[in-house]
CSV table of C-alpha atoms and ligand atoms in Angstrom, one decimal:
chain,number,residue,atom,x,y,z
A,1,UNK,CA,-4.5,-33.1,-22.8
A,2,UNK,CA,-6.1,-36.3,-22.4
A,3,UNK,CA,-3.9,-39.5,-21.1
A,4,UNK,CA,-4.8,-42.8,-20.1
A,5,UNK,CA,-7.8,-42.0,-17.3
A,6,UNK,CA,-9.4,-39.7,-20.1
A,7,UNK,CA,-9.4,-41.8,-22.7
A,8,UNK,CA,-10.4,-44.8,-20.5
A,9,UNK,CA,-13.3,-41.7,-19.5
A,10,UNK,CA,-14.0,-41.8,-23.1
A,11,UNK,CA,-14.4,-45.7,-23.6
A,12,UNK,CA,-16.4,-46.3,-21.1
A,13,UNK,CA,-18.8,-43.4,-22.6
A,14,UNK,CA,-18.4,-45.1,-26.2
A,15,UNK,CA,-19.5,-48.8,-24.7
A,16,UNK,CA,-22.0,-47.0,-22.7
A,17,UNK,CA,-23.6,-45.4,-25.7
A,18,UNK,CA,-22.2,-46.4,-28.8
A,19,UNK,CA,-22.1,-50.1,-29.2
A,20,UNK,CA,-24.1,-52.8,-31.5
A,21,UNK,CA,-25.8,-49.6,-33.0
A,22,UNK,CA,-26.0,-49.6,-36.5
A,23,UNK,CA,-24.0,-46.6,-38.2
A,24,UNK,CA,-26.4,-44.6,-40.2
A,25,UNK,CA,-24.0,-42.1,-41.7
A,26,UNK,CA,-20.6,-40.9,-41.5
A,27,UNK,CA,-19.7,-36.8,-41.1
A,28,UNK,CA,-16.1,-35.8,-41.5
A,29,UNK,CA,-15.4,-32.6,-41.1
A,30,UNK,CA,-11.9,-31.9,-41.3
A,31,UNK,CA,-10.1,-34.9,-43.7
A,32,UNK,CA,-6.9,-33.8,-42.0
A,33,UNK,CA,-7.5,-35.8,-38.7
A,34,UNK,CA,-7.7,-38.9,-41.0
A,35,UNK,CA,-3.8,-38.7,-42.5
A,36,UNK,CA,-3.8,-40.5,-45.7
A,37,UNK,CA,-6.5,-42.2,-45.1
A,38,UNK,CA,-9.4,-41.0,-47.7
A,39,UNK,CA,-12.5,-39.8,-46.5
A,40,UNK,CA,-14.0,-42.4,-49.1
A,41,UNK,CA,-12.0,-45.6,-47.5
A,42,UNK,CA,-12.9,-44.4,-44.1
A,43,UNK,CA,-16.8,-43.5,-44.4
A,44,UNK,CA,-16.9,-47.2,-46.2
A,45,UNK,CA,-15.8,-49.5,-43.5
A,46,UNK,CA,-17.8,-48.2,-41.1
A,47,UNK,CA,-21.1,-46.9,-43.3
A,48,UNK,CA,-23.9,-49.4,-41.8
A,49,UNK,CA,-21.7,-51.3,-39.5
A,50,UNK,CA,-21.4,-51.6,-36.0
A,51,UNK,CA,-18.8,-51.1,-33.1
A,52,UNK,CA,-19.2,-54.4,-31.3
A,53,UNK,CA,-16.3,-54.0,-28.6
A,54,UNK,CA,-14.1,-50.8,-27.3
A,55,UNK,CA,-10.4,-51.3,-26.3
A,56,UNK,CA,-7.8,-49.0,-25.0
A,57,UNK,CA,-4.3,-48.9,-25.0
A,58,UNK,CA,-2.2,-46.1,-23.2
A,59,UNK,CA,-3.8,-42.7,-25.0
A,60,UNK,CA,-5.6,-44.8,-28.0
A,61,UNK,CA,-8.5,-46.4,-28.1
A,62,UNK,CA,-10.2,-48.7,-30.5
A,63,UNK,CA,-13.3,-49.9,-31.4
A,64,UNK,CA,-13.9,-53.0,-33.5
A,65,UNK,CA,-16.3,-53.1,-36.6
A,66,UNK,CA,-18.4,-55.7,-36.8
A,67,UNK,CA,-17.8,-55.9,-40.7
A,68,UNK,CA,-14.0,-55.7,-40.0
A,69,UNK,CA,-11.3,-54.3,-38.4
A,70,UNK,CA,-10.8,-51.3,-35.7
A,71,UNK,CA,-11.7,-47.9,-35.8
A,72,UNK,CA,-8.9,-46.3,-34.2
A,73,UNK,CA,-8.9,-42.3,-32.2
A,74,UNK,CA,-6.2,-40.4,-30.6
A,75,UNK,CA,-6.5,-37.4,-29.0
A,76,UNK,CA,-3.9,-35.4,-29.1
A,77,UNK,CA,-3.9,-32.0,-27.0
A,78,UNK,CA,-7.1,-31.3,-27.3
A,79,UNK,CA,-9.1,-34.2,-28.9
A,80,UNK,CA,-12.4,-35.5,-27.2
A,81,UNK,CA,-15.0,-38.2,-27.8
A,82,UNK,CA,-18.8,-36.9,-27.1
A,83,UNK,CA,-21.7,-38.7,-27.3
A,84,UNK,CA,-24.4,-36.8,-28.3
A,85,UNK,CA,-28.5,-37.9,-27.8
A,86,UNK,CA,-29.7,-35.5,-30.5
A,87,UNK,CA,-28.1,-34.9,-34.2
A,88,UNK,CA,-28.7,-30.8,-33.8
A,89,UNK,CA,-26.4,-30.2,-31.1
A,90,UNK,CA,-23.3,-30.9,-32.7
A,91,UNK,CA,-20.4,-30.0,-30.5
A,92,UNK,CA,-17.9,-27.3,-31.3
A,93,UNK,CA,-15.0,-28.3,-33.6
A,94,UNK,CA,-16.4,-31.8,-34.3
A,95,UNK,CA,-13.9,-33.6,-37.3
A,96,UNK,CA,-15.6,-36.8,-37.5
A,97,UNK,CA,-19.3,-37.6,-36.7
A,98,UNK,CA,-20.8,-41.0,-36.6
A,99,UNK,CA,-24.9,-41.0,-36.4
A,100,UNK,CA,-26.5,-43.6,-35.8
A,101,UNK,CA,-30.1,-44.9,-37.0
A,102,UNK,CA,-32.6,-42.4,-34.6
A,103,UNK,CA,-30.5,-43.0,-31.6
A,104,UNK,CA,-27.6,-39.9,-31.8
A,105,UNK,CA,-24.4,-39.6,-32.5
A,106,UNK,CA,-20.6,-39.9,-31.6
A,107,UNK,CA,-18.5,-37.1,-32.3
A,108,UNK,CA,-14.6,-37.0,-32.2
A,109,UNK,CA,-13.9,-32.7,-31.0
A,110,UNK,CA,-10.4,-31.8,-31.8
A,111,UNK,CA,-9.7,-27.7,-31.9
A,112,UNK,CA,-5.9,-28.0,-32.4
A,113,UNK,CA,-5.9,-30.8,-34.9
A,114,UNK,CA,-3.1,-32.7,-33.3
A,115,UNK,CA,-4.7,-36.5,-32.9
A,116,UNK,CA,-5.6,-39.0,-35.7
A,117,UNK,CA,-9.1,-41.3,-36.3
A,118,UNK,CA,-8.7,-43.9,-38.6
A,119,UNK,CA,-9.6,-48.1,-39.5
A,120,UNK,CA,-6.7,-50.9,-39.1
A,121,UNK,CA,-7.3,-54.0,-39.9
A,122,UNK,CA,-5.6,-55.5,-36.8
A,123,UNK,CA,-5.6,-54.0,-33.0
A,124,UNK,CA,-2.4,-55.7,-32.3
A,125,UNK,CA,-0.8,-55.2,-35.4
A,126,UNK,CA,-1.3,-51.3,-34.8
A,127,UNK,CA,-0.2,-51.1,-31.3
A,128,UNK,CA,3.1,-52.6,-32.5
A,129,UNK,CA,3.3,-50.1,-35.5
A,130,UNK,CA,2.7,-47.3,-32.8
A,131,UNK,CA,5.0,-48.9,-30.9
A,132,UNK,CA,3.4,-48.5,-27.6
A,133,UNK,CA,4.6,-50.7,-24.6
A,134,UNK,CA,2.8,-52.2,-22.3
A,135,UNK,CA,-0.6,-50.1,-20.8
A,136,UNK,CA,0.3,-48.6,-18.0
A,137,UNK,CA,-2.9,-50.5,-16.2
A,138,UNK,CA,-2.2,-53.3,-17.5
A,139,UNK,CA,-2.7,-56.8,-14.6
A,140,UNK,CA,0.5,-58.2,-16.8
A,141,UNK,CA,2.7,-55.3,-16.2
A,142,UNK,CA,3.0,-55.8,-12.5
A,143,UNK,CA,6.3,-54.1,-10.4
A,144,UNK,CA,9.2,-56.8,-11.7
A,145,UNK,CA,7.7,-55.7,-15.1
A,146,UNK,CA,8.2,-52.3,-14.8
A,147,UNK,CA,11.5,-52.4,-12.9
A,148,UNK,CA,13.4,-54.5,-15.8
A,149,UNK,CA,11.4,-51.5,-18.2
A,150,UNK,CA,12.8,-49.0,-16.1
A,151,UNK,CA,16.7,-50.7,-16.0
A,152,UNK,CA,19.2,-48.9,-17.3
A,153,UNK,CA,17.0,-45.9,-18.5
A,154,UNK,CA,18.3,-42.8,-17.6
A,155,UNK,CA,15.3,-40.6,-19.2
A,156,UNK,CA,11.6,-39.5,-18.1
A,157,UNK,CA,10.4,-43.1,-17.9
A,158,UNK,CA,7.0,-42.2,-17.1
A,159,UNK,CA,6.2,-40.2,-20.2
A,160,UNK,CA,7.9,-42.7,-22.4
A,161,UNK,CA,5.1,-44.2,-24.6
A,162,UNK,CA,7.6,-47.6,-25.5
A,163,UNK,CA,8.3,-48.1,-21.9
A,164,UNK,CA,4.8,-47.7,-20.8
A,165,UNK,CA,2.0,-46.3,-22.8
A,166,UNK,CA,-0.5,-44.1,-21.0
A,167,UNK,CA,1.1,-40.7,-18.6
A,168,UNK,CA,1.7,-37.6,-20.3
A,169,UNK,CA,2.3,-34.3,-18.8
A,170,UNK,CA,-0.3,-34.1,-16.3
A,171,UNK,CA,-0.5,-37.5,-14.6
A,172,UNK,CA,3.2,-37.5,-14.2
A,173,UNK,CA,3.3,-34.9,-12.2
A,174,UNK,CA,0.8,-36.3,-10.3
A,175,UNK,CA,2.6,-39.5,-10.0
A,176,UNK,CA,5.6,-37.9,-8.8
A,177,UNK,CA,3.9,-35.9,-6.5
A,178,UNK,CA,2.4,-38.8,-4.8
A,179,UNK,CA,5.4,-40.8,-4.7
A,180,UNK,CA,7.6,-37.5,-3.6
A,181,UNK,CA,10.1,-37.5,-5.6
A,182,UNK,CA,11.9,-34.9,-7.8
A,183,UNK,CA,11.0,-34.8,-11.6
A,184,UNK,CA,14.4,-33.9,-12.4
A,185,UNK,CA,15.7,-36.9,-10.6
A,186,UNK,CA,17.1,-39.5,-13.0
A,187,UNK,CA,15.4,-43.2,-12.5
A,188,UNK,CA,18.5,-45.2,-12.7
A,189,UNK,CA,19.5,-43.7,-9.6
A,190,UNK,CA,16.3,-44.1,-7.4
A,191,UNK,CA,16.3,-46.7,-4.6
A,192,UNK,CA,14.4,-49.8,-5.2
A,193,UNK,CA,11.9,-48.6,-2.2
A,194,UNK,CA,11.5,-45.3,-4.2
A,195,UNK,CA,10.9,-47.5,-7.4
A,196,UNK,CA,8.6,-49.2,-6.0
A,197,UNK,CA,6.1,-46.7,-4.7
A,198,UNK,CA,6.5,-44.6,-7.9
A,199,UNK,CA,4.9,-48.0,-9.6
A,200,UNK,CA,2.4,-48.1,-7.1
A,201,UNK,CA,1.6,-44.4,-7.2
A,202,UNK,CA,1.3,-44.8,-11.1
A,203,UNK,CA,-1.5,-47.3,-10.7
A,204,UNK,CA,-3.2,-45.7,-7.2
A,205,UNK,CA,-3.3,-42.3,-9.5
A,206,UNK,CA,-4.8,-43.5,-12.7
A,207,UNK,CA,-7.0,-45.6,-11.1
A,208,UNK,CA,-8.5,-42.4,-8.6
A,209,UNK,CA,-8.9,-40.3,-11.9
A,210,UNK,CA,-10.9,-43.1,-13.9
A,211,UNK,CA,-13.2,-43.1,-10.4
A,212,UNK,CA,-13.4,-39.6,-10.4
A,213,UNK,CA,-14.5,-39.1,-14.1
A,214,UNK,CA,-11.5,-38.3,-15.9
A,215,UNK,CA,-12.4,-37.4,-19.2
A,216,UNK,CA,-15.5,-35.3,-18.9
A,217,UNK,CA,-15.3,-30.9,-18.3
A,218,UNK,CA,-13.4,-29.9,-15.1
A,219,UNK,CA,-13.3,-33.1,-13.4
A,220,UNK,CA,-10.0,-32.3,-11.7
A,221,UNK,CA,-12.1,-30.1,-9.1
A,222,UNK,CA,-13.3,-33.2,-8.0
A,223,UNK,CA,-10.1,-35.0,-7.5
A,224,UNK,CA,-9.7,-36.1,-3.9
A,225,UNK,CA,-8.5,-33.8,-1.5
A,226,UNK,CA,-4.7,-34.0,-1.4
A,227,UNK,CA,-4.5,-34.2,-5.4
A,228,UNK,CA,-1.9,-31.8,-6.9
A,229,UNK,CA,-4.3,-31.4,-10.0
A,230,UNK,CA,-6.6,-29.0,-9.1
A,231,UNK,CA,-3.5,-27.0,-8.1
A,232,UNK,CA,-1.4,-27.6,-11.1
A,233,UNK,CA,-1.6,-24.2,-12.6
A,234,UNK,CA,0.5,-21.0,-12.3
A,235,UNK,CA,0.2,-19.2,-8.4
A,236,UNK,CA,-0.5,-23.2,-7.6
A,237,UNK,CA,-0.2,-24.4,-4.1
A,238,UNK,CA,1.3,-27.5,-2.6
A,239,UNK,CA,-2.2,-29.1,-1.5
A,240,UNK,CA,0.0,-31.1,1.5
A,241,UNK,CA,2.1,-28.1,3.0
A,242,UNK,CA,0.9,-24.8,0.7
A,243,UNK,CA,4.3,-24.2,-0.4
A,244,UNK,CA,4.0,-22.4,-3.9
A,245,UNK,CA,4.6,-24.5,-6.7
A,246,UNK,CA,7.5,-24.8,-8.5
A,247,UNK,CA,7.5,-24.6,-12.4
A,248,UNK,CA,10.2,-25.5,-14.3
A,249,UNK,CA,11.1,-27.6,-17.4
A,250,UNK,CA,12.9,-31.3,-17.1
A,251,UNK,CA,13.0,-33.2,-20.3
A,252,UNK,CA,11.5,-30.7,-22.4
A,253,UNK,CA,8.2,-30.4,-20.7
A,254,UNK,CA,6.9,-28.2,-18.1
A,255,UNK,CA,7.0,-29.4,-14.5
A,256,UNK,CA,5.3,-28.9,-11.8
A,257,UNK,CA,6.0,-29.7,-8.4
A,258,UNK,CA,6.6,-28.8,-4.1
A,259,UNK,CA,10.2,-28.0,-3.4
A,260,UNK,CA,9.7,-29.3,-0.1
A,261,UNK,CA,7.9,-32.7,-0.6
A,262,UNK,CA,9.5,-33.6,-3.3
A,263,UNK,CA,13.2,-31.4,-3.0
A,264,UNK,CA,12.8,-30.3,-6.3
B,301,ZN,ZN1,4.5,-29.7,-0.3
């Protein structure tokens, strides 16, 4: 399921790759992951253009078009962006292809269909219509930011896209791992200290899963030692004191986390 260190895994891929190449031909599969955008509307802002300048926000991320506007991708539960060095190797459940003139191709995988690609005119303009607060990495969104986010919210903050756009699932657990503290513990009432390292384990975390690949096929093996991720499956250990994981769902998600770290 990608979040923010995936799809920041996937934009540095796209600038690596992908930029100031001209578009040569657009493929989509499936016209589903476009909405109500038309295949037609689509295929013509970006036919012979070029993505000059990749952006992310949170889970999205955007690429400006040199003739106009952004091309936007989210991901979903299963969405990926590949680049791909020759056009015969197309990767399994590819939706929307871009080629580009004799120099491969970027292709958008989603097997479940939950995600959206699509053009905007505006970057801003969308991120307000997704209503996505502040990225989670974001220099501007330091600790007093988060706190007055945080005030007065008695839900999952973390996962909250208008509060902070980035952590899903995955990473919160992580997060609160880290941080030790119980997912079922409601943020209103944590101590300011407690407050404080969850923000502080929210950047540390992100940050060590963009510099360990996030993003690219089984990358969570290679998480530092210490990192609940590799263990955050059923018959899961806790990596600091090998108590069995506890599973349970807060919120309407699935948890995972050490009764005795965290006192969950
Ligand atoms: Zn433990």
């Amino acid at each position: 399921m990608p979040e923010l260190p995936d799809v920041e895994g996937f934009k540095r891929a796209l600038t690596k790759n992908a930029l100031h190449k001209t578009i040569d031909r657009v493929v989509v599969s499936d016209a589903r992951i476009l909405g109500k955008l038309s295949v037609r509307a689509f295929a013509s802002r970006l036919q012979g253009a070029k993505l000059i300048v990749a952006r992310r926000h949170g889970k999205h991320l955007l690429a400006q078009v040199d003739g106009g506007g952004w091309l936007t991708l989210h991901f979903g539960m299963t969405g990926a962006l590949e680049f791909v060095r020759t056009l015969d190797s197309e990767p399994p459940f590819t939706r929307v292809q871009l080629d580009f003139a004799n120099d491969g191709c970027l292709a958008y995988t989603n097997k479940r269909m939950i995600g959206r690609v699509g053009w905007v005119e505006d970057a801003i303009d969308f991120i307000a219509a997704e209503r996505l607060g502040p990225d989670a990495l974001d220099r501007r969104f330091n600790l007093d930011a988060f706190k007055s986010a945080v005030s007065g919210i008695k839900h999952d903050v973390l996962m909250d896209q208008e509060i902070m756009a980035g952590v899903g699932n995955i990473y919160s657990d992580e997060i609160l791992f880290q941080a030790r503290i119980d997912p079922a513990e409601r943020i209103d009432k944590l101590a300011p200290s407690d407050l404080k390292r969850l923000f502080l384990e929210t950047r540390k975390v992100l940050n060590t899963a963009i510099a360990h690949g996030a993003g690219s096929e089984q990358f969570t093996e290679r998480m530092p030692k210490g990192s609940l991720l590799p263990e955050r499956k059923k018959g899961g250990h806790c990596p600091r004191c090998r108590s069995p994981l506890k599973i349970f769902k807060v919120g309407g998600r699935t948890a995972y986390c050490c009764p005795s770290c965290q006192g969950c």
